[in-house]
PDB file of C-alpha atoms in Angstrom:
ATOM      1  CA  UNK A   1     118.946  98.629  53.283  1.00 57.00           C
ATOM      2  CA  UNK A   2     117.089  96.766  50.422  1.00 75.00           C
ATOM      3  CA  UNK A   3     118.172  93.647  51.175  1.00 72.00           C
ATOM      4  CA  UNK A   4     117.302  94.218  54.762  1.00 71.00           C
ATOM      5  CA  UNK A   5     113.409  95.045  53.645  1.00 73.00           C
ATOM      6  CA  UNK A   6     112.925  92.255  52.020  1.00 78.00           C
ATOM      7  CA  UNK A   7     115.315  89.046  54.754  1.00 85.00           C
ATOM      8  CA  UNK A   8     113.552  90.633  57.498  1.00 91.00           C
ATOM      9  CA  UNK A   9     112.827  87.673  58.768  1.00 91.00           C
ATOM     10  CA  UNK A  10     117.018  86.745  59.002  1.00 92.00           C
ATOM     11  CA  UNK A  11     117.190  89.699  61.790  1.00 93.00           C
ATOM     12  CA  UNK A  12     114.315  87.929  63.637  1.00 95.00           C
ATOM     13  CA  UNK A  13     116.345  84.774  62.923  1.00 95.00           C
ATOM     14  CA  UNK A  14     119.568  86.699  64.076  1.00 95.00           C
ATOM     15  CA  UNK A  15     118.232  88.049  67.101  1.00 96.00           C
ATOM     16  CA  UNK A  16     116.621  84.832  68.150  1.00 97.00           C
ATOM     17  CA  UNK A  17     119.782  83.303  67.793  1.00 97.00           C
ATOM     18  CA  UNK A  18     121.342  85.818  70.417  1.00 97.00           C
ATOM     19  CA  UNK A  19     118.274  85.448  73.324  1.00 97.00           C
ATOM     20  CA  UNK A  20     119.249  81.258  72.607  1.00 96.00           C
ATOM     21  CA  UNK A  21     122.724  82.500  73.362  1.00 96.00           C
ATOM     22  CA  UNK A  22     121.582  84.851  76.129  1.00 96.00           C
ATOM     23  CA  UNK A  23     119.687  82.819  77.314  1.00 95.00           C
ATOM     24  CA  UNK A  24     122.531  80.293  78.297  1.00 95.00           C
ATOM     25  CA  UNK A  25     123.987  82.024  80.486  1.00 95.00           C
ATOM     26  CA  UNK A  26     121.250  83.579  82.663  1.00 94.00           C
ATOM     27  CA  UNK A  27     118.999  80.481  82.507  1.00 90.00           C
ATOM     28  CA  UNK A  28     115.671  82.105  83.876  1.00 92.00           C
ATOM     29  CA  UNK A  29     113.578  80.966  80.669  1.00 94.00           C
ATOM     30  CA  UNK A  30     112.564  84.051  80.236  1.00 95.00           C
ATOM     31  CA  UNK A  31     114.934  85.069  77.292  1.00 96.00           C
ATOM     32  CA  UNK A  32     114.091  81.552  75.710  1.00 96.00           C
ATOM     33  CA  UNK A  33     111.234  82.208  75.552  1.00 96.00           C
ATOM     34  CA  UNK A  34     111.592  85.725  74.021  1.00 96.00           C
ATOM     35  CA  UNK A  35     113.702  83.980  71.645  1.00 97.00           C
ATOM     36  CA  UNK A  36     110.728  82.011  70.974  1.00 97.00           C
ATOM     37  CA  UNK A  37     108.593  84.646  69.907  1.00 97.00           C
ATOM     38  CA  UNK A  38     111.011  86.152  67.758  1.00 97.00           C
ATOM     39  CA  UNK A  39     110.988  83.059  65.803  1.00 97.00           C
ATOM     40  CA  UNK A  40     107.398  83.147  65.149  1.00 97.00           C
ATOM     41  CA  UNK A  41     108.386  87.123  64.147  1.00 96.00           C
ATOM     42  CA  UNK A  42     110.412  85.077  61.463  1.00 96.00           C
ATOM     43  CA  UNK A  43     107.702  82.082  60.388  1.00 96.00           C
ATOM     44  CA  UNK A  44     105.159  85.697  59.809  1.00 96.00           C
ATOM     45  CA  UNK A  45     107.302  87.492  57.953  1.00 93.00           C
ATOM     46  CA  UNK A  46     108.614  84.008  55.863  1.00 94.00           C
ATOM     47  CA  UNK A  47     104.603  84.483  54.917  1.00 93.00           C
ATOM     48  CA  UNK A  48     104.690  87.821  53.386  1.00 91.00           C
ATOM     49  CA  UNK A  49     103.496  89.226  56.759  1.00 92.00           C
ATOM     50  CA  UNK A  50     104.271  93.452  57.660  1.00 93.00           C
ATOM     51  CA  UNK A  51     106.460  94.569  60.161  1.00 92.00           C
ATOM     52  CA  UNK A  52     104.164  95.352  62.179  1.00 96.00           C
ATOM     53  CA  UNK A  53     102.426  92.258  61.451  1.00 96.00           C
ATOM     54  CA  UNK A  54     105.410  90.547  62.438  1.00 96.00           C
ATOM     55  CA  UNK A  55     106.027  92.741  66.014  1.00 96.00           C
ATOM     56  CA  UNK A  56     102.754  92.359  67.129  1.00 97.00           C
ATOM     57  CA  UNK A  57     102.914  87.862  65.882  1.00 97.00           C
ATOM     58  CA  UNK A  58     105.975  87.202  67.853  1.00 97.00           C
ATOM     59  CA  UNK A  59     105.194  90.410  71.522  1.00 97.00           C
ATOM     60  CA  UNK A  60     101.804  87.663  70.892  1.00 97.00           C
ATOM     61  CA  UNK A  61     103.856  85.003  71.460  1.00 97.00           C
ATOM     62  CA  UNK A  62     106.237  86.409  73.197  1.00 97.00           C
ATOM     63  CA  UNK A  63     103.559  87.322  76.178  1.00 97.00           C
ATOM     64  CA  UNK A  64     101.624  84.016  75.707  1.00 97.00           C
ATOM     65  CA  UNK A  65     104.907  81.413  76.309  1.00 96.00           C
ATOM     66  CA  UNK A  66     105.580  84.006  79.946  1.00 96.00           C
ATOM     67  CA  UNK A  67     102.458  83.494  80.950  1.00 97.00           C
ATOM     68  CA  UNK A  68     101.421  80.191  79.995  1.00 96.00           C
ATOM     69  CA  UNK A  69     105.058  77.999  79.257  1.00 95.00           C
ATOM     70  CA  UNK A  70     107.183  79.045  82.079  1.00 95.00           C
ATOM     71  CA  UNK A  71     105.769  78.688  85.015  1.00 95.00           C
ATOM     72  CA  UNK A  72     104.982  75.333  84.280  1.00 94.00           C
ATOM     73  CA  UNK A  73     108.334  74.812  83.136  1.00 93.00           C
ATOM     74  CA  UNK A  74     109.464  76.289  86.449  1.00 92.00           C
ATOM     75  CA  UNK A  75     107.469  74.440  88.848  1.00 91.00           C
ATOM     76  CA  UNK A  76     108.518  71.410  87.309  1.00 88.00           C
ATOM     77  CA  UNK A  77     112.487  72.024  87.921  1.00 87.00           C
ATOM     78  CA  UNK A  78     112.377  73.566  91.077  1.00 84.00           C
ATOM     79  CA  UNK A  79     109.487  70.675  91.869  1.00 82.00           C
ATOM     80  CA  UNK A  80     110.649  67.145  92.785  1.00 73.00           C
ATOM     81  CA  UNK A  81     109.580  63.643  94.527  1.00 73.00           C
ATOM     82  CA  UNK A  82     109.445  63.655  97.880  1.00 68.00           C
ATOM     83  CA  UNK A  83     112.790  62.066  99.238  1.00 67.00           C
ATOM     84  CA  UNK A  84     112.060  60.251 101.976  1.00 68.00           C
ATOM     85  CA  UNK A  85     114.661  57.942 103.945  1.00 69.00           C
ATOM     86  CA  UNK A  86     114.820  55.633 106.591  1.00 75.00           C
ATOM     87  CA  UNK A  87     111.641  54.599 109.236  1.00 76.00           C
ATOM     88  CA  UNK A  88     110.463  58.020 107.618  1.00 78.00           C
ATOM     89  CA  UNK A  89     109.215  56.418 104.296  1.00 85.00           C
ATOM     90  CA  UNK A  90     107.133  53.651 106.675  1.00 88.00           C
ATOM     91  CA  UNK A  91     105.154  56.417 107.859  1.00 90.00           C
ATOM     92  CA  UNK A  92     101.625  55.998 106.261  1.00 89.00           C
ATOM     93  CA  UNK A  93     102.761  51.929 105.239  1.00 93.00           C
ATOM     94  CA  UNK A  94     100.722  49.256 105.747  1.00 94.00           C
ATOM     95  CA  UNK A  95     101.084  46.095 107.778  1.00 94.00           C
ATOM     96  CA  UNK A  96      99.786  42.795 108.833  1.00 95.00           C
ATOM     97  CA  UNK A  97      99.398  41.462 112.148  1.00 95.00           C
ATOM     98  CA  UNK A  98     101.557  38.498 113.161  1.00 95.00           C
ATOM     99  CA  UNK A  99     101.167  39.115 117.032  1.00 95.00           C
ATOM    100  CA  UNK A 100      98.703  40.054 119.234  1.00 95.00           C
ATOM    101  CA  UNK A 101      99.158  44.266 119.704  1.00 94.00           C
ATOM    102  CA  UNK A 102      97.630  46.347 123.241  1.00 91.00           C
ATOM    103  CA  UNK A 103      99.153  49.037 124.947  1.00 85.00           C
ATOM    104  CA  UNK A 104     100.748  46.432 128.279  1.00 90.00           C
ATOM    105  CA  UNK A 105     102.317  43.898 125.251  1.00 91.00           C
ATOM    106  CA  UNK A 106     103.280  45.333 122.550  1.00 91.00           C
ATOM    107  CA  UNK A 107     103.072  42.847 118.912  1.00 94.00           C
ATOM    108  CA  UNK A 108     104.567  42.070 116.057  1.00 96.00           C
ATOM    109  CA  UNK A 109     103.507  43.272 112.379  1.00 95.00           C
ATOM    110  CA  UNK A 110     105.168  42.046 108.890  1.00 95.00           C
ATOM    111  CA  UNK A 111     105.787  45.658 107.383  1.00 91.00           C
ATOM    112  CA  UNK A 112     107.933  46.435 104.258  1.00 86.00           C
ATOM    113  CA  UNK A 113     108.826  41.976 104.409  1.00 89.00           C
ATOM    114  CA  UNK A 114     110.300  42.812 107.968  1.00 91.00           C
ATOM    115  CA  UNK A 115     109.582  41.639 111.530  1.00 94.00           C
ATOM    116  CA  UNK A 116     108.350  45.194 113.697  1.00 93.00           C
ATOM    117  CA  UNK A 117     107.416  45.587 117.461  1.00 94.00           C
ATOM    118  CA  UNK A 118     104.172  47.441 117.096  1.00 95.00           C
ATOM    119  CA  UNK A 119     102.502  49.014 119.860  1.00 94.00           C
ATOM    120  CA  UNK A 120      98.662  50.800 119.113  1.00 94.00           C
ATOM    121  CA  UNK A 121      98.402  54.641 117.785  1.00 91.00           C
ATOM    122  CA  UNK A 122      95.282  54.783 120.646  1.00 89.00           C
ATOM    123  CA  UNK A 123      96.239  53.559 123.867  1.00 87.00           C
ATOM    124  CA  UNK A 124      92.570  51.877 124.713  1.00 88.00           C
ATOM    125  CA  UNK A 125      93.129  49.700 121.537  1.00 89.00           C
ATOM    126  CA  UNK A 126      93.802  46.103 121.500  1.00 91.00           C
ATOM    127  CA  UNK A 127      94.231  45.147 117.603  1.00 93.00           C
ATOM    128  CA  UNK A 128      93.980  41.253 116.740  1.00 92.00           C
ATOM    129  CA  UNK A 129      96.372  39.101 114.239  1.00 94.00           C
ATOM    130  CA  UNK A 130      94.965  38.972 110.730  1.00 93.00           C
ATOM    131  CA  UNK A 131      94.401  42.615 110.938  1.00 93.00           C
ATOM    132  CA  UNK A 132      95.896  44.881 108.638  1.00 94.00           C
ATOM    133  CA  UNK A 133      97.096  48.449 110.280  1.00 95.00           C
ATOM    134  CA  UNK A 134      98.518  51.753 109.280  1.00 95.00           C
ATOM    135  CA  UNK A 135     102.002  52.815 110.489  1.00 95.00           C
ATOM    136  CA  UNK A 136     101.652  55.861 112.309  1.00 94.00           C
ATOM    137  CA  UNK A 137     104.336  56.971 113.622  1.00 93.00           C
ATOM    138  CA  UNK A 138     108.104  55.269 114.194  1.00 91.00           C
ATOM    139  CA  UNK A 139     109.433  55.789 117.671  1.00 91.00           C
ATOM    140  CA  UNK A 140     113.111  54.081 117.992  1.00 88.00           C
ATOM    141  CA  UNK A 141     112.218  50.316 116.864  1.00 87.00           C
ATOM    142  CA  UNK A 142     108.314  50.884 117.357  1.00 92.00           C
ATOM    143  CA  UNK A 143     106.401  51.738 114.314  1.00 93.00           C
ATOM    144  CA  UNK A 144     102.834  52.968 116.043  1.00 94.00           C
ATOM    145  CA  UNK A 145      99.354  51.643 114.399  1.00 95.00           C
ATOM    146  CA  UNK A 146      96.007  52.296 113.573  1.00 94.00           C
ATOM    147  CA  UNK A 147      93.826  49.551 112.758  1.00 94.00           C
ATOM    148  CA  UNK A 148      92.904  49.855 109.144  1.00 92.00           C
ATOM    149  CA  UNK A 149      88.437  49.739 108.887  1.00 86.00           C
ATOM    150  CA  UNK A 150      86.822  47.439 106.891  1.00 79.00           C
ATOM    151  CA  UNK A 151      83.610  47.136 104.685  1.00 76.00           C
ATOM    152  CA  UNK A 152      81.827  45.021 107.428  1.00 67.00           C
ATOM    153  CA  UNK A 153      80.257  42.300 103.980  1.00 44.00           C
TER     154      UNK A 153
END
């Protein structure tokens, strides 16, 4: 028993290893945070801290990891880039009018390197060639657009 009193760090290391292995089966990122706390307790033991100090440091580090680190990691793991495919990825992009656009006569725009038929999103508008437009919606093969406001010099 005297060996354990002199080598408390080894018990902390064993606990950290066991928690690390258990985390591989649970994959909920709780046990690994507790393992980091156990490693902090091990470091305190290696530096000669009393057992009560080791326990307090391990508990504090575990709570800090669970409260501060785990939520950010979980958020990053569960979020990903927005995957927009097909025509949906063109909504919100800007294009340039190549043929006049009116509500009665659809025109053409250059959008993402391609020529699209286009109609005004607001039926009262007429959009001249050369104007920059933003795609609000795509129905079939027609982009419904609205002119991008510009600052007049």
